[in-house]
Amino acid sequence: MTGRALPFGPSSPIIQAPMAGGGSTPALAAAVSGAGGLGFLAAGYRTAQDVRREIAAVRERTDRPFGVSVFVPAFFPGSGDVREEPGAAAAVARYREELAPEAERYGVTLPEAPAWDDDEWDAKIDLLVDERVPVAGFTFGCPPPEVTARLHDAGAVIMIMVNTPWEAVAAAEAGADAVVVQSSGAGGHQAAFLPPPPSWEAPDDLPELVALVREATDVPLVAAGGIMDGADVAAVLAAGAVAAQLGTAFLRTPESGAHPVHKAALADPRFTRTAFTRAFSGRTARGLANRFMAEHEASAPAYYPQVHHLTKGLRRAAAEHGDPEAMALWCGRGYRRCRDLPAAALVETLMKELAAARA
């Protein structure tokens, strides 16, 4: 099945992944868009007013298209409603007790009863519509039809992140103009929102996953997960993607908002691998394997965003202490190939490498 092209016009097939928690900045998004790619702001964990200011900051720097990505709350069909799930409060309370020594170590007070929230969903959708954001991205689920209709009426292109062919079909039916196919090698949170059939074995290889999704839908595909250089981009384009989304590759750029301790850890020889964990947020995410993950992964409850709210003060304090062992060092499996280059120069380098790989 042959897919359509992206319904907007970046001159290069390079998309900078939205990295919630600080990695994405207006400077990074503007630099990537200005270099011919597509830069993204991450609305997750930020107030709607903060995002509005960041949108204005991008527009001060470039007149090129850019995107804003939003977390889909867990109360839409297929997302799994955990707001009032029995046992959630007790499980998070037990985890809080386990983390008491961590709080003492870093001199913080853990919140008593971190609550579920929707990350200002309604306000952020209103913002995307009001600001007529060129590209609206979604992860952790599909926005409902009334939301996609409003965004389309406001001229937005809608991109939804998926992990399987079934999620890709659901995203297309929900109104996605393009689907971001995320592999297990991606850094940060996995986007999964629909349970796959029992027989499903997710391929470890991103081009293979892209090819499987390509057979399921003709919506334009963007590949994401472990893409670090032009040869990686060439491989996913050959598999049927029309663009590549890179997050980890941009983490060490000067425009990245990743904490300096995080940036340093990416090149620190003591960190030898990445791993999945829910110890920091309650939702499966990939990052550098560190002490906190080793000690708390087995007991961390799967309640997001309650666990995120429980640990965010700890993570912030660890960063202030210069200790990467209790930080969420999100990154993909290709982190060792991060390059300390300005974002625009990295886009240019990726395009040169892509041309060489195709040649």
Short mmCIF file of C-alpha atoms in Angstrom, two decimals:
data_model
loop_
_atom_site.label_atom_id
_atom_site.label_comp_id
_atom_site.label_asym_id
_atom_site.label_seq_id
_atom_site.Cartn_x
_atom_site.Cartn_y
_atom_site.Cartn_z
CA MET A 1 0.00 0.00 0.00
CA THR A 2 1.44 3.37 -0.99
CA GLY A 3 1.02 6.23 1.43
CA ARG A 4 0.25 9.83 0.69
CA ALA A 5 2.65 12.71 1.29
CA LEU A 6 2.54 14.88 4.38
CA PRO A 7 -0.17 17.56 4.06
CA PHE A 8 2.27 20.40 4.79
CA GLY A 9 5.55 21.46 3.31
CA PRO A 10 8.79 20.98 5.25
CA SER A 11 11.63 20.94 2.74
CA SER A 12 13.38 18.09 4.55
CA PRO A 13 11.89 14.89 6.03
CA ILE A 14 13.26 15.71 9.50
CA ILE A 15 10.84 16.25 12.37
CA GLN A 16 12.06 17.17 15.85
CA ALA A 17 10.14 15.10 18.39
CA PRO A 18 8.19 16.92 21.10
CA MET A 19 10.01 16.18 24.38
CA ALA A 20 7.90 17.02 27.42
CA GLY A 21 9.61 17.88 30.65
CA GLY A 22 11.96 20.50 29.28
CA GLY A 23 13.73 19.06 26.23
CA SER A 24 11.61 20.94 23.73
CA THR A 25 12.02 24.72 23.65
CA PRO A 26 10.91 27.53 21.34
CA ALA A 27 14.55 27.98 20.28
CA LEU A 28 14.84 24.31 19.29
CA ALA A 29 11.51 24.17 17.44
CA ALA A 30 12.25 27.38 15.57
CA ALA A 31 15.77 26.29 14.63
CA VAL A 32 14.57 22.98 13.19
CA SER A 33 11.68 24.56 11.29
CA GLY A 34 13.94 27.34 10.07
CA ALA A 35 16.38 24.74 8.74
CA GLY A 36 13.62 23.15 6.63
CA GLY A 37 12.39 20.49 9.03
CA LEU A 38 9.44 20.57 11.41
CA GLY A 39 10.04 21.68 14.98
CA PHE A 40 7.70 20.76 17.82
CA LEU A 41 6.77 22.24 21.17
CA ALA A 42 5.66 19.84 23.92
CA ALA A 43 2.55 20.98 25.80
CA GLY A 44 2.74 18.10 28.30
CA TYR A 45 3.32 19.12 31.95
CA ARG A 46 3.01 22.82 31.04
CA THR A 47 0.11 25.18 31.65
CA ALA A 48 -1.88 26.40 28.67
CA GLN A 49 -0.61 29.94 29.31
CA ASP A 50 2.99 28.75 29.30
CA VAL A 51 2.38 27.01 25.97
CA ARG A 52 0.79 30.19 24.57
CA ARG A 53 3.95 32.11 25.45
CA GLU A 54 6.11 29.44 23.82
CA ILE A 55 4.05 29.57 20.63
CA ALA A 56 4.59 33.34 20.51
CA ALA A 57 8.33 32.79 21.06
CA VAL A 58 8.52 30.37 18.12
CA ARG A 59 6.69 32.84 15.88
CA GLU A 60 9.12 35.57 16.85
CA ARG A 61 11.94 33.37 15.54
CA THR A 62 10.48 31.84 12.36
CA ASP A 63 7.54 32.04 10.00
CA ARG A 64 7.85 28.36 9.07
CA PRO A 65 5.30 25.70 10.14
CA PHE A 66 5.76 24.09 13.54
CA GLY A 67 3.82 21.74 15.78
CA VAL A 68 2.50 21.52 19.35
CA SER A 69 2.00 18.10 20.94
CA VAL A 70 -0.64 17.37 23.60
CA PHE A 71 -1.14 14.40 25.95
CA VAL A 72 -4.52 12.68 25.43
CA PRO A 73 -6.14 12.11 28.86
CA ALA A 74 -7.16 8.62 29.93
CA PHE A 75 -10.90 9.18 29.71
CA PHE A 76 -11.41 8.73 25.98
CA PRO A 77 -12.34 5.35 24.47
CA GLY A 78 -9.33 3.06 24.22
CA SER A 79 -7.17 5.11 26.56
CA GLY A 80 -8.06 3.21 29.73
CA ASP A 81 -9.79 5.28 32.42
CA VAL A 82 -7.71 5.19 35.61
CA ARG A 83 -9.14 8.27 37.33
CA GLU A 84 -11.24 6.33 39.83
CA GLU A 85 -9.74 2.88 39.45
CA PRO A 86 -10.12 0.99 42.76
CA GLY A 87 -6.85 0.63 44.60
CA ALA A 88 -5.05 3.49 42.87
CA ALA A 89 -4.80 5.73 45.93
CA ALA A 90 -3.62 2.88 48.16
CA ALA A 91 -1.01 1.71 45.65
CA VAL A 92 0.40 5.22 45.22
CA ALA A 93 0.42 5.68 49.01
CA ARG A 94 2.46 2.48 49.42
CA TYR A 95 4.92 3.71 46.80
CA ARG A 96 5.16 7.02 48.64
CA GLU A 97 6.24 5.15 51.76
CA GLU A 98 8.91 3.32 49.78
CA LEU A 99 10.26 6.61 48.44
CA ALA A 100 10.52 8.27 51.86
CA PRO A 101 14.29 7.56 52.11
CA GLU A 102 14.75 9.10 48.65
CA ALA A 103 12.92 12.22 49.82
CA GLU A 104 15.18 12.42 52.86
CA ARG A 105 18.27 11.91 50.70
CA TYR A 106 17.42 14.91 48.49
CA GLY A 107 15.73 17.07 51.11
CA VAL A 108 12.23 17.18 49.66
CA THR A 109 8.71 16.51 50.90
CA LEU A 110 6.63 14.11 48.84
CA PRO A 111 3.03 15.14 48.10
CA GLU A 112 0.54 13.39 50.38
CA ALA A 113 -1.98 12.22 47.79
CA PRO A 114 -1.00 13.07 44.22
CA ALA A 115 -4.16 13.23 42.15
CA TRP A 116 -5.11 12.32 38.61
CA ASP A 117 -5.46 15.30 36.25
CA ASP A 118 -6.09 15.85 32.54
CA ASP A 119 -3.10 18.17 31.98
CA GLU A 120 -5.43 21.08 31.13
CA TRP A 121 -6.83 19.22 28.12
CA ASP A 122 -9.74 21.55 27.31
CA ALA A 123 -7.65 24.70 27.73
CA LYS A 124 -4.92 23.34 25.49
CA ILE A 125 -7.34 22.36 22.72
CA ASP A 126 -8.87 25.85 22.89
CA LEU A 127 -5.34 27.25 22.66
CA LEU A 128 -4.43 25.20 19.56
CA VAL A 129 -7.62 26.39 17.88
CA ASP A 130 -7.25 30.03 18.95
CA GLU A 131 -3.61 30.18 17.88
CA ARG A 132 -4.29 28.28 14.64
CA VAL A 133 -1.27 26.10 15.29
CA PRO A 134 -0.08 24.61 11.97
CA VAL A 135 0.40 21.04 13.28
CA ALA A 136 -1.33 19.49 16.30
CA GLY A 137 0.29 16.35 17.67
CA PHE A 138 -1.24 13.83 20.08
CA THR A 139 0.12 10.94 22.11
CA PHE A 140 -1.34 8.40 24.59
CA GLY A 141 -4.55 8.14 22.56
CA CYS A 142 -6.80 9.64 19.91
CA PRO A 143 -8.65 12.93 20.35
CA PRO A 144 -12.44 12.60 19.96
CA PRO A 145 -14.13 13.56 16.66
CA GLU A 146 -15.36 16.93 17.89
CA VAL A 147 -11.78 17.92 18.73
CA THR A 148 -10.32 16.83 15.40
CA ALA A 149 -13.15 18.65 13.60
CA ARG A 150 -12.41 21.89 15.48
CA LEU A 151 -8.70 21.62 14.72
CA HIS A 152 -9.28 20.90 11.05
CA ASP A 153 -11.63 23.90 10.87
CA ALA A 154 -8.79 25.99 12.34
CA GLY A 155 -6.46 24.78 9.59
CA ALA A 156 -4.37 22.39 11.70
CA VAL A 157 -2.75 19.20 10.44
CA ILE A 158 -3.27 16.39 12.97
CA MET A 159 -0.55 13.86 13.78
CA ILE A 160 -1.21 10.98 16.22
CA MET A 161 1.48 8.71 17.67
CA VAL A 162 0.92 4.94 17.59
CA ASN A 163 2.79 1.73 18.40
CA THR A 164 0.87 -0.85 16.33
CA PRO A 165 -1.04 -1.21 13.05
CA TRP A 166 -4.32 -1.35 15.01
CA GLU A 167 -3.62 1.96 16.69
CA ALA A 168 -2.70 3.42 13.30
CA VAL A 169 -6.10 2.41 11.89
CA ALA A 170 -7.82 3.92 14.94
CA ALA A 171 -5.83 7.13 14.51
CA ALA A 172 -6.80 7.39 10.85
CA GLU A 173 -10.45 6.85 11.75
CA ALA A 174 -10.14 9.56 14.41
CA GLY A 175 -9.07 12.09 11.79
CA ALA A 176 -5.27 11.88 11.76
CA ASP A 177 -3.68 13.47 8.70
CA ALA A 178 -0.46 11.62 9.50
CA VAL A 179 0.52 8.88 11.93
CA VAL A 180 3.78 8.77 13.91
CA VAL A 181 4.90 5.13 14.17
CA GLN A 182 6.88 4.75 17.40
CA SER A 183 9.08 1.70 17.97
CA SER A 184 10.25 0.23 21.26
CA GLY A 185 13.65 1.88 20.74
CA ALA A 186 12.22 5.36 21.27
CA GLY A 187 13.18 7.43 24.28
CA GLY A 188 10.61 8.68 26.75
CA HIS A 189 7.08 7.39 27.08
CA GLN A 190 5.61 4.75 24.84
CA ALA A 191 2.42 6.00 23.21
CA ALA A 192 0.47 2.70 23.37
CA PHE A 193 -3.26 3.14 23.97
CA LEU A 194 -4.96 0.00 22.56
CA PRO A 195 -4.22 -3.58 23.66
CA PRO A 196 -2.90 -5.57 20.67
CA PRO A 197 -4.09 -9.11 19.86
CA PRO A 198 -2.49 -11.79 22.10
CA SER A 199 -0.50 -13.10 19.14
CA TRP A 200 1.10 -9.72 18.37
CA GLU A 201 4.85 -9.54 18.73
CA ALA A 202 6.10 -6.04 18.15
CA PRO A 203 9.13 -6.04 15.85
CA ASP A 204 12.26 -4.60 17.40
CA ASP A 205 13.24 -3.14 14.03
CA LEU A 206 11.66 0.25 13.23
CA PRO A 207 11.67 -0.15 9.42
CA GLU A 208 9.88 -3.49 9.85
CA LEU A 209 7.25 -1.88 12.07
CA VAL A 210 6.79 0.94 9.54
CA ALA A 211 6.26 -1.61 6.76
CA LEU A 212 3.61 -3.43 8.82
CA VAL A 213 1.74 -0.21 9.54
CA ARG A 214 2.10 0.80 5.89
CA GLU A 215 0.10 -2.33 4.98
CA ALA A 216 -2.69 -1.33 7.35
CA THR A 217 -3.31 2.28 6.29
CA ASP A 218 -2.51 4.74 3.51
CA VAL A 219 -2.27 7.70 5.91
CA PRO A 220 1.20 9.30 5.67
CA LEU A 221 3.61 7.70 8.15
CA VAL A 222 6.33 9.35 10.22
CA ALA A 223 8.83 6.93 11.77
CA ALA A 224 10.12 7.44 15.33
CA GLY A 225 12.40 5.51 17.64
CA GLY A 226 16.19 5.26 17.69
CA ILE A 227 16.77 7.38 14.57
CA MET A 228 20.11 9.14 14.99
CA ASP A 229 21.67 9.76 11.57
CA GLY A 230 20.93 10.07 7.87
CA ALA A 231 21.35 6.35 7.25
CA ASP A 232 18.62 5.66 9.83
CA VAL A 233 16.40 8.20 8.08
CA ALA A 234 17.04 6.52 4.71
CA ALA A 235 16.05 3.13 6.14
CA VAL A 236 12.65 4.26 7.40
CA LEU A 237 11.90 6.21 4.21
CA ALA A 238 12.66 3.07 2.21
CA ALA A 239 10.23 1.14 4.43
CA GLY A 240 7.34 3.48 3.59
CA ALA A 241 7.63 6.48 5.91
CA VAL A 242 7.52 9.99 4.45
CA ALA A 243 9.49 11.57 7.30
CA ALA A 244 11.55 10.67 10.37
CA GLN A 245 10.96 12.03 13.87
CA LEU A 246 14.06 12.40 16.06
CA GLY A 247 14.12 13.30 19.75
CA THR A 248 17.24 11.89 21.37
CA ALA A 249 19.37 13.14 18.46
CA PHE A 250 18.48 16.73 19.44
CA LEU A 251 19.00 16.39 23.20
CA ARG A 252 22.59 17.65 23.23
CA THR A 253 22.01 20.61 20.92
CA PRO A 254 22.50 24.00 22.61
CA GLU A 255 18.83 24.82 21.89
CA SER A 256 17.62 21.76 23.82
CA GLY A 257 16.15 22.44 27.23
CA ALA A 258 17.41 19.16 28.71
CA HIS A 259 19.10 19.71 32.06
CA PRO A 260 22.92 19.92 31.84
CA VAL A 261 23.18 16.83 34.08
CA HIS A 262 20.97 14.96 31.59
CA LYS A 263 23.06 16.11 28.64
CA ALA A 264 26.27 15.06 30.39
CA ALA A 265 24.87 11.64 31.25
CA LEU A 266 24.31 10.87 27.58
CA ALA A 267 28.09 10.88 27.11
CA ASP A 268 29.02 9.48 30.54
CA PRO A 269 30.63 6.00 30.23
CA ARG A 270 29.08 4.82 33.51
CA PHE A 271 25.67 4.73 31.81
CA THR A 272 25.93 1.71 29.55
CA ARG A 273 22.35 0.96 28.53
CA THR A 274 18.75 2.14 28.40
CA ALA A 275 15.76 0.37 29.90
CA PHE A 276 12.00 0.68 30.20
CA THR A 277 10.63 1.86 33.54
CA ARG A 278 7.48 3.17 35.14
CA ALA A 279 9.29 4.08 38.38
CA PHE A 280 9.27 7.81 37.59
CA SER A 281 5.83 8.38 36.09
CA GLY A 282 3.68 5.27 36.40
CA ARG A 283 3.75 4.86 32.61
CA THR A 284 6.28 2.86 30.61
CA ALA A 285 9.14 5.00 29.32
CA ARG A 286 12.71 4.41 28.13
CA GLY A 287 15.72 6.15 29.66
CA LEU A 288 19.26 5.60 30.85
CA ALA A 289 19.30 2.78 33.40
CA ASN A 290 20.23 4.30 36.77
CA ARG A 291 20.02 3.56 40.50
CA PHE A 292 16.44 4.82 40.98
CA MET A 293 15.14 2.56 38.22
CA ALA A 294 17.01 -0.47 39.58
CA GLU A 295 15.70 0.03 43.11
CA HIS A 296 12.08 1.00 42.42
CA GLU A 297 10.95 -0.40 39.08
CA ALA A 298 9.64 -3.67 40.53
CA SER A 299 7.32 -1.92 43.00
CA ALA A 300 6.22 1.16 41.04
CA PRO A 301 2.45 1.16 40.46
CA ALA A 302 1.10 1.72 36.95
CA TYR A 303 -0.84 4.89 37.73
CA TYR A 304 -0.11 7.87 35.51
CA PRO A 305 0.08 10.80 36.14
CA GLN A 306 -0.19 10.23 39.90
CA VAL A 307 3.29 8.66 40.09
CA HIS A 308 4.67 11.46 37.90
CA HIS A 309 3.35 14.03 40.38
CA LEU A 310 4.69 11.98 43.30
CA THR A 311 8.27 11.88 41.98
CA LYS A 312 8.68 15.17 40.12
CA GLY A 313 10.02 16.99 43.17
CA LEU A 314 12.51 14.20 43.77
CA ARG A 315 13.71 14.33 40.18
CA ARG A 316 14.07 18.10 40.27
CA ALA A 317 16.04 17.92 43.53
CA ALA A 318 18.33 15.23 42.15
CA ALA A 319 19.10 17.48 39.19
CA GLU A 320 19.83 20.39 41.52
CA HIS A 321 22.24 18.11 43.43
CA GLY A 322 23.92 17.16 40.14
CA ASP A 323 22.94 13.52 40.69
CA PRO A 324 21.77 11.69 37.56
CA GLU A 325 21.02 8.52 39.53
CA ALA A 326 17.54 9.72 40.52
CA MET A 327 16.64 11.64 37.37
CA ALA A 328 14.42 10.49 34.52
CA LEU A 329 17.13 10.48 31.84
CA TRP A 330 14.78 9.84 28.93
CA CYS A 331 16.51 8.84 25.70
CA GLY A 332 16.35 6.23 22.96
CA ARG A 333 18.64 3.28 22.43
CA GLY A 334 20.87 5.24 20.04
CA TYR A 335 21.86 7.80 22.69
CA ARG A 336 25.59 7.16 22.28
CA ARG A 337 25.36 8.71 18.82
CA CYS A 338 24.08 12.07 20.12
CA ARG A 339 25.98 14.97 18.60
CA ASP A 340 26.75 18.27 20.27
CA LEU A 341 25.77 20.45 17.30
CA PRO A 342 23.47 23.44 16.86
CA ALA A 343 20.04 22.21 15.81
CA ALA A 344 20.13 23.77 12.33
CA ALA A 345 23.59 22.29 11.71
CA LEU A 346 22.30 18.89 12.83
CA VAL A 347 19.42 19.07 10.33
CA GLU A 348 21.89 19.99 7.59
CA THR A 349 24.19 17.12 8.58
CA LEU A 350 21.30 14.65 8.63
CA MET A 351 20.29 15.70 5.13
CA LYS A 352 23.85 15.26 3.83
CA GLU A 353 24.01 11.82 5.43
CA LEU A 354 20.62 10.94 3.94
CA ALA A 355 21.82 11.90 0.46
CA ALA A 356 24.98 9.82 0.91
CA ALA A 357 22.99 6.81 2.13
CA ARG A 358 20.66 7.01 -0.84
CA ALA A 359 23.57 7.32 -3.22
#
